[in-house]
Structures are given as C-alpha cells and as structure tokens.
Tab-separated table of C-alpha atoms and ligand atoms in Angstrom:
chain	number	residue	atom	x	y	z
A	13	UNK	CA	3.963	-18.585	13.845
A	14	UNK	CA	4.450	-15.105	15.424
A	15	UNK	CA	2.086	-12.421	16.768
A	16	UNK	CA	2.872	-8.740	17.428
A	17	UNK	CA	0.576	-8.050	20.330
A	18	UNK	CA	1.117	-4.290	20.602
A	19	UNK	CA	2.310	-1.763	17.750
A	20	UNK	CA	1.627	1.858	16.897
A	21	UNK	CA	2.067	1.388	12.912
A	22	UNK	CA	-0.851	3.687	12.136
A	23	UNK	CA	1.085	6.749	13.127
A	24	UNK	CA	3.162	9.233	11.108
A	25	UNK	CA	6.431	7.482	11.905
A	26	UNK	CA	5.323	4.817	9.215
A	27	UNK	CA	3.650	7.329	6.562
A	28	UNK	CA	6.604	6.698	4.204
A	29	UNK	CA	6.826	3.107	4.075
A	30	UNK	CA	3.842	1.567	5.864
A	31	UNK	CA	3.170	-1.053	3.196
A	32	UNK	CA	6.811	-2.186	3.016
A	33	UNK	CA	6.696	-2.403	6.902
A	34	UNK	CA	3.576	-4.689	6.599
A	35	UNK	CA	5.260	-6.718	3.757
A	36	UNK	CA	8.386	-7.252	5.853
A	37	UNK	CA	6.332	-8.491	8.832
A	38	UNK	CA	4.458	-10.943	6.577
A	39	UNK	CA	7.710	-12.333	4.976
A	40	UNK	CA	8.892	-12.747	8.462
A	41	UNK	CA	5.985	-14.937	9.290
A	42	UNK	CA	4.102	-12.541	11.596
A	43	UNK	CA	0.535	-13.606	11.132
A	44	UNK	CA	-1.039	-10.759	13.134
A	45	UNK	CA	-0.396	-7.381	14.685
A	46	UNK	CA	-2.549	-5.553	17.119
A	47	UNK	CA	-2.443	-1.952	16.068
A	48	UNK	CA	-3.337	-0.017	19.224
A	49	UNK	CA	-5.725	2.997	19.105
A	50	UNK	CA	-4.563	5.461	21.857
A	51	UNK	CA	-7.257	8.359	21.654
A	52	UNK	CA	-4.610	10.719	20.590
A	53	UNK	CA	-6.946	13.220	19.137
A	54	UNK	CA	-4.463	15.231	17.046
A	55	UNK	CA	-3.050	12.199	15.412
A	56	UNK	CA	-6.569	10.467	14.914
A	57	UNK	CA	-5.022	7.365	16.271
A	58	UNK	CA	-7.994	5.186	16.615
A	59	UNK	CA	-9.587	6.094	13.353
A	60	UNK	CA	-6.241	5.554	11.557
A	61	UNK	CA	-5.572	2.229	13.336
A	62	UNK	CA	-9.174	0.994	12.212
A	63	UNK	CA	-8.446	2.195	8.711
A	64	UNK	CA	-5.371	0.155	8.736
A	65	UNK	CA	-7.079	-3.010	10.020
A	66	UNK	CA	-9.776	-2.584	7.286
A	67	UNK	CA	-7.007	-2.770	4.738
A	68	UNK	CA	-4.973	-5.654	6.118
A	69	UNK	CA	-6.404	-8.913	7.289
A	70	UNK	CA	-3.125	-9.273	9.549
A	71	UNK	CA	-4.089	-6.329	11.370
A	72	UNK	CA	-6.561	-6.159	14.508
A	73	UNK	CA	-7.136	-3.059	16.323
A	74	UNK	CA	-8.286	-1.620	19.588
A	75	UNK	CA	-9.957	1.582	20.739
A	76	UNK	CA	-9.406	3.435	24.145
A	77	UNK	CA	-7.858	6.544	25.583
A	78	UNK	CA	-4.260	6.171	26.600
A	79	UNK	CA	-3.356	8.025	30.325
A	80	UNK	CA	-1.512	10.544	28.256
A	81	UNK	CA	-4.527	11.587	26.566
A	82	UNK	CA	-6.676	11.299	29.673
A	83	UNK	CA	-7.145	15.151	29.770
A	84	UNK	CA	-8.980	15.031	26.526
A	85	UNK	CA	-11.581	12.591	28.036
A	86	UNK	CA	-15.122	14.004	28.339
A	87	UNK	CA	-18.572	12.960	27.019
A	88	UNK	CA	-17.965	13.493	23.349
A	89	UNK	CA	-14.743	11.840	23.457
A	90	UNK	CA	-16.557	8.714	25.104
A	91	UNK	CA	-19.281	8.725	22.640
A	92	UNK	CA	-16.908	8.575	19.877
A	93	UNK	CA	-15.025	5.614	21.331
A	94	UNK	CA	-18.352	3.886	22.022
A	95	UNK	CA	-19.169	4.400	18.225
A	96	UNK	CA	-15.913	2.998	17.296
A	97	UNK	CA	-15.924	-0.031	19.420
A	98	UNK	CA	-18.796	-1.490	17.394
A	99	UNK	CA	-16.348	-1.928	14.396
A	100	UNK	CA	-15.851	-5.732	13.910
A	101	UNK	CA	-11.812	-5.429	13.675
A	102	UNK	CA	-11.844	-3.915	17.369
A	103	UNK	CA	-10.632	-6.788	19.485
A	104	UNK	CA	-9.726	-5.086	22.751
A	105	UNK	CA	-10.177	-1.867	24.764
A	106	UNK	CA	-6.887	0.121	25.084
A	107	UNK	CA	-4.519	1.109	25.829
A	108	UNK	CA	-5.650	2.445	29.047
A	109	UNK	CA	-4.102	2.821	32.374
A	110	UNK	CA	-1.893	5.018	34.401
A	111	UNK	CA	1.483	6.785	33.618
A	112	UNK	CA	2.973	8.610	36.663
A	113	UNK	CA	6.280	8.875	34.827
A	114	UNK	CA	5.570	11.805	32.493
A	115	UNK	CA	2.201	12.941	33.919
A	116	UNK	CA	0.606	14.300	30.795
A	117	UNK	CA	-2.413	14.293	32.595
A	118	UNK	CA	-2.723	14.682	36.393
A	119	UNK	CA	-3.146	11.641	38.266
A	120	UNK	CA	-6.761	12.300	39.549
A	121	UNK	CA	-7.820	12.618	35.853
A	122	UNK	CA	-6.067	9.446	35.021
A	123	UNK	CA	-7.529	7.422	37.713
A	124	UNK	CA	-10.951	8.544	36.842
A	125	UNK	CA	-10.406	7.863	33.121
A	126	UNK	CA	-8.813	4.458	33.616
A	127	UNK	CA	-11.810	3.441	36.053
A	128	UNK	CA	-14.364	4.632	33.740
A	129	UNK	CA	-12.896	2.830	30.841
A	130	UNK	CA	-12.319	-0.434	32.725
A	131	UNK	CA	-16.078	-0.456	33.448
A	132	UNK	CA	-16.938	0.225	29.795
A	133	UNK	CA	-14.636	-2.413	28.581
A	134	UNK	CA	-16.050	-5.173	30.932
A	135	UNK	CA	-19.457	-3.903	29.912
A	136	UNK	CA	-18.545	-4.655	26.294
A	137	UNK	CA	-16.766	-7.855	27.365
A	138	UNK	CA	-13.792	-6.863	25.846
A	139	UNK	CA	-10.281	-7.583	27.089
A	140	UNK	CA	-8.152	-4.494	28.294
A	141	UNK	CA	-4.745	-3.472	27.125
A	142	UNK	CA	-3.007	-1.994	30.074
A	143	UNK	CA	-0.459	0.683	30.155
A	144	UNK	CA	1.271	1.001	33.593
A	145	UNK	CA	4.263	3.063	34.342
A	146	UNK	CA	5.497	3.878	37.870
A	147	UNK	CA	1.902	3.320	38.921
A	148	UNK	CA	1.884	-0.286	39.989
A	149	UNK	CA	0.002	0.115	43.311
A	150	UNK	CA	-2.818	2.191	41.789
A	151	UNK	CA	-3.086	0.119	38.634
A	152	UNK	CA	-3.337	-3.126	40.593
A	153	UNK	CA	-5.953	-1.418	42.952
A	154	UNK	CA	-8.162	-0.458	40.175
A	155	UNK	CA	-7.836	-3.840	38.287
A	156	UNK	CA	-8.707	-5.645	41.654
A	157	UNK	CA	-11.922	-3.563	41.952
A	158	UNK	CA	-12.968	-4.265	38.473
A	159	UNK	CA	-12.077	-7.983	38.857
A	160	UNK	CA	-13.033	-10.201	36.283
A	161	UNK	CA	-11.271	-13.486	36.033
A	162	UNK	CA	-11.342	-14.880	32.642
A	163	UNK	CA	-9.536	-13.218	29.802
A	164	UNK	CA	-9.156	-10.039	31.876
A	165	UNK	CA	-6.498	-8.413	29.454
A	166	UNK	CA	-2.776	-7.918	29.076
A	167	UNK	CA	-0.320	-5.791	30.959
A	168	UNK	CA	1.532	-4.259	27.943
A	169	UNK	CA	5.142	-3.673	27.744
A	170	UNK	CA	5.635	-4.966	31.178
A	171	UNK	CA	7.903	-3.211	33.379
A	172	UNK	CA	7.109	-4.051	37.038
A	173	UNK	CA	8.621	-6.584	39.458
A	174	UNK	CA	7.416	-10.109	40.046
A	175	UNK	CA	5.162	-9.411	42.859
A	176	UNK	CA	3.149	-7.136	40.822
A	177	UNK	CA	3.198	-9.673	37.875
A	178	UNK	CA	1.957	-12.489	40.154
A	179	UNK	CA	-0.872	-10.315	41.295
A	180	UNK	CA	-1.854	-9.689	37.598
A	181	UNK	CA	-1.580	-13.168	36.769
A	182	UNK	CA	-3.802	-13.950	39.699
A	183	UNK	CA	-6.392	-11.530	38.326
A	184	UNK	CA	-6.417	-13.227	34.891
A	185	UNK	CA	-4.029	-11.210	33.111
A	186	UNK	CA	-1.459	-12.062	30.391
A	187	UNK	CA	2.023	-10.342	30.470
A	188	UNK	CA	3.338	-8.921	27.340
A	189	UNK	CA	7.096	-8.388	26.954
A	190	UNK	CA	8.755	-5.656	24.623
A	191	UNK	CA	12.110	-4.741	23.366
A	192	UNK	CA	13.134	-3.316	26.762
A	193	UNK	CA	13.556	-6.930	28.280
A	194	UNK	CA	16.577	-7.268	26.081
A	195	UNK	CA	18.301	-4.291	27.426
A	196	UNK	CA	21.386	-4.905	29.398
A	197	UNK	CA	20.447	-3.208	32.592
A	198	UNK	CA	17.002	-4.919	32.685
A	199	UNK	CA	17.851	-7.771	34.981
A	200	UNK	CA	14.824	-7.476	37.221
A	201	UNK	CA	12.761	-7.626	34.347
A	202	UNK	CA	14.431	-10.419	32.911
A	203	UNK	CA	13.886	-12.487	35.994
A	204	UNK	CA	10.158	-11.766	35.824
A	205	UNK	CA	10.189	-12.765	32.084
A	206	UNK	CA	12.001	-15.968	33.054
A	207	UNK	CA	9.116	-16.835	35.563
A	208	UNK	CA	5.764	-15.946	33.880
A	209	UNK	CA	4.106	-19.304	32.733
A	210	UNK	CA	4.179	-19.980	28.904
A	211	UNK	CA	0.566	-19.939	28.724
A	212	UNK	CA	0.290	-16.500	30.065
A	213	UNK	CA	3.062	-14.691	28.014
A	214	UNK	CA	2.797	-12.483	25.218
A	215	UNK	CA	5.320	-10.620	23.151
A	216	UNK	CA	5.145	-7.140	21.347
A	217	UNK	CA	7.171	-4.425	19.814
A	218	UNK	CA	5.309	-1.319	20.881
A	219	UNK	CA	6.735	-0.111	17.463
A	220	UNK	CA	7.779	2.642	16.749
A	221	UNK	CA	9.093	2.774	20.278
A	222	UNK	CA	11.757	0.617	22.356
A	223	UNK	CA	13.573	-1.256	19.585
A	224	UNK	CA	15.267	-4.414	21.054
A	225	UNK	CA	18.925	-5.094	21.027
A	226	UNK	CA	20.596	-5.198	18.582
A	227	UNK	CA	18.626	-2.539	16.952
A	228	UNK	CA	18.094	-0.439	19.958
A	229	UNK	CA	17.788	3.224	19.209
A	230	UNK	CA	16.209	2.811	15.698
A	231	UNK	CA	12.542	3.168	14.830
A	232	UNK	CA	11.114	-0.191	15.814
A	233	UNK	CA	8.844	-2.208	13.539
A	234	UNK	CA	7.081	-5.757	13.943
A	235	UNK	CA	9.690	-7.462	12.037
A	236	UNK	CA	12.069	-6.710	15.013
A	237	UNK	CA	10.015	-8.975	17.055
A	238	UNK	CA	12.168	-11.889	16.368
A	239	UNK	CA	15.081	-10.453	18.351
A	240	UNK	CA	12.732	-10.165	21.484
A	241	UNK	CA	11.480	-13.933	21.139
A	242	UNK	CA	15.015	-15.232	20.470
A	243	UNK	CA	16.135	-13.376	23.673
A	244	UNK	CA	13.248	-14.619	25.596
A	245	UNK	CA	13.735	-18.197	24.428
A	246	UNK	CA	17.431	-18.147	25.692
A	247	UNK	CA	16.477	-16.627	28.865
A	248	UNK	CA	13.739	-19.127	29.488
A	249	UNK	CA	15.841	-22.199	27.997
A	250	UNK	CA	12.789	-22.900	25.783
A	251	UNK	CA	12.896	-23.509	22.026
A	252	UNK	CA	12.143	-20.266	20.071
A	253	UNK	CA	9.514	-21.839	17.840
A	254	UNK	CA	7.657	-23.136	20.952
A	255	UNK	CA	7.636	-19.833	22.498
A	256	UNK	CA	6.474	-18.074	19.306
A	257	UNK	CA	3.842	-20.504	18.754
A	258	UNK	CA	2.582	-20.402	22.553
A	259	UNK	CA	2.448	-16.676	22.680
A	260	UNK	CA	0.636	-16.517	19.248
A	261	UNK	CA	-1.973	-18.973	20.628
A	262	UNK	CA	-2.182	-16.872	23.670
A	263	UNK	CA	-2.943	-13.983	21.736
A	264	UNK	CA	-5.872	-15.566	19.831
A	265	UNK	CA	-7.133	-17.036	22.930
A	266	UNK	CA	-7.145	-13.718	24.570
A	267	UNK	CA	-8.465	-11.591	21.748
A	268	UNK	CA	-10.688	-14.288	20.275
A	269	UNK	CA	-9.832	-12.850	16.955
A	270	UNK	CA	-10.049	-15.979	15.088
A	271	UNK	CA	-7.224	-17.869	13.329
A	272	UNK	CA	-4.307	-16.591	11.399
A	273	UNK	CA	-5.353	-15.762	7.743
A	274	UNK	CA	-5.139	-18.222	4.906
A	275	UNK	CA	-1.477	-18.148	3.468
B	47	LIG	ZN1	1.875	1.733	26.426
B	48	LIG	ZN1	1.470	1.428	23.130
C-alpha cells in the first residue's frame, strides 16, 4: 500500500496520457494520490484537479494559492477558493507558503497571502500543505503564530535542515520527502530523512517535477514513487513495505480521507 501525498497530474504535462499514468499507478499499488490545486489561474489548476478527483476514486484534491501565484490573490480569487473548498473531495488547503528562491511574487505579498490562507484553513479545520523554499525562518514564524497542534499539515517536498524539521514536528506537522532526497549531493536532506519519526513521515513525487534517481531528468509520475520509498528504506534501515504502509497510514490520518478504495 502506497500513497503519493503530492502530485500535479491535472496539468498539461499529462494531457496526452493521463489515463495511462493513473493505470500505471494503480498497477503499482498506489492506492491514493493527492492532486494539488495551486491557484494557477491560467491553467485553472484547482478546477482541473477537482475534475480529476471526481473521475477517480484514487485521487484526492486540495485548494489554495501557491506562493508563485500570490500576486493574483484578491477578494474574487478568495471567493472562488472558498466556493471550491466545499467540494467533498477536497481534503486539504494548499499548496500555500513562501518561495524566496524564484520570487514570482514579492515577499510582502507572499507573506500576506500565506498568513491569510493559514487563517482560513484553520477556520475550515483543514490541514495545510506547505511549500517553503529558501524561506525557513519566515515560514516557521507564520506557522508558529497560527499554531494548531493536531494534524496541522505537511511540509511538502521538504528541503530544510534538521532544526527546522524538528520545529515543524513540534508544531504537529508531518514531513514529506520527494525525489530530491535521492539526489547524490543531498546529504544534509538525507540526514533529516533518516531522523524523522516513522509516524510523521510522508512521501510524494511532486509530479511532473523532481523525478528521483534513476529516472532523474524525466517527467515524473506517481509510479516512480517506489524509487523514493526504496531509497528511504535503505537510508533508514527499515523494511520498504513497512515504510510504505506507515506513510500511507500517516496520509489517511492527516487528511482523514477514509480508507483506500475497494480493490
Ligand atoms: Zn511545492
Ligand atoms: Zn507542488
């Protein structure tokens, strides 16, 4: 049993073969995929992700405005997110957060939009899916201000150090690892992945990005998640089946999205 806790398979990268991608995932034992809405208005990401979730019982979805798209955020965008969040297949709020690496929106805007959505997510009692890149300090500050200790959310595609990871764990967050943990130069990240407790660990592909070794550089897809779990099981000296089972149970606990569909 395996769950991909973060992917973007609603996007145009999968327009040619989306059904085959889902079939390959199913054949590989991936019982659930969380297809993330990002608030990318041109791509209608949230609407497309919901549409996909309606078509497949193995797909959950989320709504929220990504830090890259924070510049779009206004009252009408918020109204649309609040309309979509009522959909029964929406299990989380995100991805939201801060990205100081590319700065598609300026820091002030990102901070304002992140803070606003944290408040809304907590109002809706939804776990948050947090994207944080080169913004550890500010991310932690806002998460601490919005403190809510049970099932707070997930730090997706984790890329920070152990100190930050521990602070997130203390705030009730789960830590999710993606293909970048398999990269040769990711020794600091691997050290974090070795130390995160098994009951707080999630795995993801972030498809179509960040394909793991040995398919690095290709378009990523959920079926490649096994490369990540195999790598983590060796790193953590833990049977792969147990790690996969635990991370899947963590997913269902965090997102309360019920059990895997009947075979
Ligand atoms: Zn992200
Ligand atoms: Zn993402």
